[in-house]
Structure formats: structure tokens, C-alpha cells
Coordinates of C-alpha atoms in Angstrom, one line a residue:
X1 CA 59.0 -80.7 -89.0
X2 CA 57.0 -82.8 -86.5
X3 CA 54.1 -80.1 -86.9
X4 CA 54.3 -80.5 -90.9
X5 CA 54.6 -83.9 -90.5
X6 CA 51.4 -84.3 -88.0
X7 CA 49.1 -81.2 -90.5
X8 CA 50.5 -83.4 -93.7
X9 CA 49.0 -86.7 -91.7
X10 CA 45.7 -85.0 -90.9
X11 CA 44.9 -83.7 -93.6
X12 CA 45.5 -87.0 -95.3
X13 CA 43.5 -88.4 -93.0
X14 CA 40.1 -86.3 -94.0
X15 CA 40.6 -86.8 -97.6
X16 CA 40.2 -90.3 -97.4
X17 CA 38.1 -90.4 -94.8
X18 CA 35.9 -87.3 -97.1
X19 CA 36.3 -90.4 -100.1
X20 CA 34.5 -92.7 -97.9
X21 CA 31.7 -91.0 -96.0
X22 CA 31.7 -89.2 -92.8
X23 CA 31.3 -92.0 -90.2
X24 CA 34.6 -93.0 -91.7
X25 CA 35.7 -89.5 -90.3
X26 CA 34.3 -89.6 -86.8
X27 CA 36.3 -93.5 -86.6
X28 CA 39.7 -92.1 -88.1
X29 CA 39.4 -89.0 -85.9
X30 CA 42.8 -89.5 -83.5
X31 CA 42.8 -88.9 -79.6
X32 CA 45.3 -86.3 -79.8
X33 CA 42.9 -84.2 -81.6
X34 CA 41.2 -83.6 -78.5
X35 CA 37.9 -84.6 -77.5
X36 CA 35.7 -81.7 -76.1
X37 CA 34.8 -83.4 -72.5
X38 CA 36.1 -86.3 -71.0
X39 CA 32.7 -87.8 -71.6
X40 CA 33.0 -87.8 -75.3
X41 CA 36.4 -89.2 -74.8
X42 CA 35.0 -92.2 -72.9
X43 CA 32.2 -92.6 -75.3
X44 CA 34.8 -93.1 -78.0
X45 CA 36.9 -95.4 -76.7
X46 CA 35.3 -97.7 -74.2
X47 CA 32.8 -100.3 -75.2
X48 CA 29.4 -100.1 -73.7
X49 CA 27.0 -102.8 -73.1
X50 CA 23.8 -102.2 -75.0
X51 CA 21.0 -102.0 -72.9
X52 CA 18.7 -103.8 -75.1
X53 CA 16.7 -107.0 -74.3
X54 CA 19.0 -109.3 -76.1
X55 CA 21.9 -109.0 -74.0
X56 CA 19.2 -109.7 -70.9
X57 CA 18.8 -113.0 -73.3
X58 CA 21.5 -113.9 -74.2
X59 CA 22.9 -113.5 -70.2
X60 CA 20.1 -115.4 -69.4
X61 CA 20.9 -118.6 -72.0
X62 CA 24.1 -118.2 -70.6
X63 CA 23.1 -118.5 -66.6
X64 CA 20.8 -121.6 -68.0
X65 CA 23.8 -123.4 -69.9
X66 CA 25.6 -123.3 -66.9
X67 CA 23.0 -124.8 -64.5
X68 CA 22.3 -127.0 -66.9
X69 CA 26.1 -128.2 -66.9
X70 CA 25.9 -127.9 -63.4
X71 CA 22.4 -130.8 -63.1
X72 CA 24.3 -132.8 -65.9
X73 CA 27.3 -133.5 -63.4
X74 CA 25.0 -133.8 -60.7
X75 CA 22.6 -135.6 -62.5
X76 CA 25.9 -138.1 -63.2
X77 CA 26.9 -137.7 -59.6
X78 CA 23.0 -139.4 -59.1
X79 CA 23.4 -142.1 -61.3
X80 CA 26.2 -143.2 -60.2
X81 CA 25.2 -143.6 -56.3
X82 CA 22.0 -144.6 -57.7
X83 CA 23.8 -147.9 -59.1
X84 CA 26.2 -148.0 -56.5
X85 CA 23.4 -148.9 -54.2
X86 CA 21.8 -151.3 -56.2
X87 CA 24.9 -152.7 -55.9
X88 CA 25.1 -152.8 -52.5
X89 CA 21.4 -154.1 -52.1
X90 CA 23.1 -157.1 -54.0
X91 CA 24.9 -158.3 -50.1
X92 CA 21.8 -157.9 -48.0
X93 CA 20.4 -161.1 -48.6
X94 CA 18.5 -162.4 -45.4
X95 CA 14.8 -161.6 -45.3
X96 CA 13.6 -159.3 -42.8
X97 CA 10.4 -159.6 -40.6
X98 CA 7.6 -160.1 -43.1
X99 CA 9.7 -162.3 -44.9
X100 CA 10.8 -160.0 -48.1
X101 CA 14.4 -159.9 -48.5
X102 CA 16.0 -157.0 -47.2
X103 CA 17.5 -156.1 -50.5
X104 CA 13.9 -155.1 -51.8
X105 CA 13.3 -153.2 -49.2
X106 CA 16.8 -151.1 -49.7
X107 CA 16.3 -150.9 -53.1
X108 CA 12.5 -149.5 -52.7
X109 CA 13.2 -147.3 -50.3
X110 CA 16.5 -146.0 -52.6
X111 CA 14.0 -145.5 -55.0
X112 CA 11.4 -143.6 -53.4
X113 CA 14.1 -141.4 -52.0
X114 CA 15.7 -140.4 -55.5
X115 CA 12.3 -140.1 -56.9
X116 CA 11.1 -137.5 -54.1
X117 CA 14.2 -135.9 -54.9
X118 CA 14.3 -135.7 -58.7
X119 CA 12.9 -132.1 -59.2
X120 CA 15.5 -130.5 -56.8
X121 CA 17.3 -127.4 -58.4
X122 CA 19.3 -126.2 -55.9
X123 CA 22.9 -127.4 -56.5
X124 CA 23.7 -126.6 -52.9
X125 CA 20.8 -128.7 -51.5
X126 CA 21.7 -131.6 -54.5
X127 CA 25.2 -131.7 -53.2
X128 CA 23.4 -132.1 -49.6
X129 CA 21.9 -135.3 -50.6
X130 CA 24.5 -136.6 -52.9
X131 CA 27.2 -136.7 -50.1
X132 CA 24.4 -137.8 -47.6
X133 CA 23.7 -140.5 -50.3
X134 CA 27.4 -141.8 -50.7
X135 CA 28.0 -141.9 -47.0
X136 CA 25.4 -143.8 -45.7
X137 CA 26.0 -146.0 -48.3
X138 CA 29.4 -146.2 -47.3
X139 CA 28.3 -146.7 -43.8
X140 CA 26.0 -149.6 -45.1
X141 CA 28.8 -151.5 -46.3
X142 CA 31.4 -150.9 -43.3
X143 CA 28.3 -152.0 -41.1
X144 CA 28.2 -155.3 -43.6
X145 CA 32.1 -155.9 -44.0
X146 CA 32.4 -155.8 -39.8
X147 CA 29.7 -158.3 -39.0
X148 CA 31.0 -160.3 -41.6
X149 CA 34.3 -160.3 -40.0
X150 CA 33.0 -161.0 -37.2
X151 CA 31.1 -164.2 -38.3
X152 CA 34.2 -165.4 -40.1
X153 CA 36.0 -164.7 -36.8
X154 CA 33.3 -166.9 -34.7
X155 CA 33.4 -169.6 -37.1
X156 CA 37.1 -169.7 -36.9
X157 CA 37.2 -169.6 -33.2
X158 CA 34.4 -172.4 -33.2
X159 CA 36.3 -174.3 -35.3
X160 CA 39.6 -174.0 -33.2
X161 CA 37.6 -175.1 -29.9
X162 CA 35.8 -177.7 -31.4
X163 CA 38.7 -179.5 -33.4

């Protein structure tokens, strides 16, 4: 019955697929038929990647978008310490030797730094002097917290004596 059943189901299949065209024949044509090599077999049924230039391309746009995504969150990452120390420049006040206030200076120099900088690609090398960035701006305003302590302190202790 199961051998009537599978002819009956066969031959079904090639009159439609003989309705339709023959490719429709070679697409309908079931495993269990039997490929002649394993080869054929894989041809059949595994997806191949087409060796033409437009997969090249379109792996290509891909590997861009991503670095591009990549510089964008960097590029934010730069931004953001960029302002961060502008910020910072905002506490340093004093002049220095030649009489310019010091937060020119910082800010000039922050700016010649990022600018020397801009046309770095390498994410590993831009994650370099991002961190680098952050903590010596971090260390700029521990440095600036402590000797203000340390002022408030003195003035305290003077105060204390002198009263």
C-alpha cells in the first residue's frame, strides 16, 4: 500500500511539475529519490554563497557600517571628554608664568591634542587615548580638590590660632 501510495505521489508529482516547466521538476524532485553522488545531494540542499563581486560589496558596506558605528560611539566618547575638560579648565584660574591664565593654556593644549588625534582609525589606539583622556582629567581634578582641601584646612587652622 505504502509503495502505491509513494508511485501514486510521484507520479502526481511530475504531472504538475510537467504543467509547469521543468525547473519546477528538478525543485519538486524529493530526497528519497536518490541523488546520484553525495555531491549532487549537497548541491541541492545547502545554500552556497555566490562568488560574485556583490557579495565582496555588500560584506564590505557591512564591515564599514560597523566601523562607522564603532567612530560614532567613539566619536561621542570624544565629545564628551572634550567638554568635560573645558569644564574642568573652568577651576584653574590663576595665571601661570607669562601671565595667561592657566585655563587657556589647558584648554589650547586640549585642543591641539584632540586635533592631532582626529584622523585616528584604529578603535584599539582611540580607546587608548580616550581612557588616557578621562584619567588625567580625573587626576586634574583630584590634584585640584586636594590642594583646595588643603587651603581650606590652613585657613581654618589660621583662623583657630589666630582667634
Amino acid at each position: 500500500m505504502a509503495v502505491a501510495t509513494r508511485a501514486r505521489g510521484s507520479s502526481l508529482l511530475r504531472a504538475l511539475a510537467a504543467t509547469r516547466g521543468p525547473p519546477l521538476l528538478q525543485l519538486l524532485r524529493s530526497i528519497h529519490e536518490g541523488p546520484d553522488t553525495i555531491d549532487e545531494l549537497l548541491d541541492r540542499h545547502l545554500s552556497k554563497k555566490a562568488p560574485s563581486s556583490s557579495s565582496s560589496l555588500l560584506d564590505d558596506d557591512a564591515l564599514e557600517a560597523q566601523a562607522r558605528r564603532r567612530l560614532t560611539s567613539s566619536r561621542r566618547e570624544a565629545l564628551g571628554l572634550y567638554r568635560d575638560i573645558l569644564r574642568a579648565t573652568r577651576l584653574f584660574e590663576w595665571p601661570d608664568d607669562r601671565g595667561v591664565p592657566w585655563r587657556e593654556s589647558l584648554r589650547a593644549n586640549a585642543r591641539r591634542e584632540f586635533e592631532e588625534a582626529r584622523g585616528e582609525r584604529d578603535p584599539e589606539v582611540v580607546a587608548r587615548l580616550l581612557i588616557g583622556g578621562r584619567d588625567a582629567v580625573d587626576q586634574a581634578l583630584e590634584r585640584v580638590a586636594e590642594a583646595s582641601r588643603r587651603m581650606v584646612q590652613a585657613e581654618e587652622a589660621k583662623r583657630r590660632g589666630g582667634a
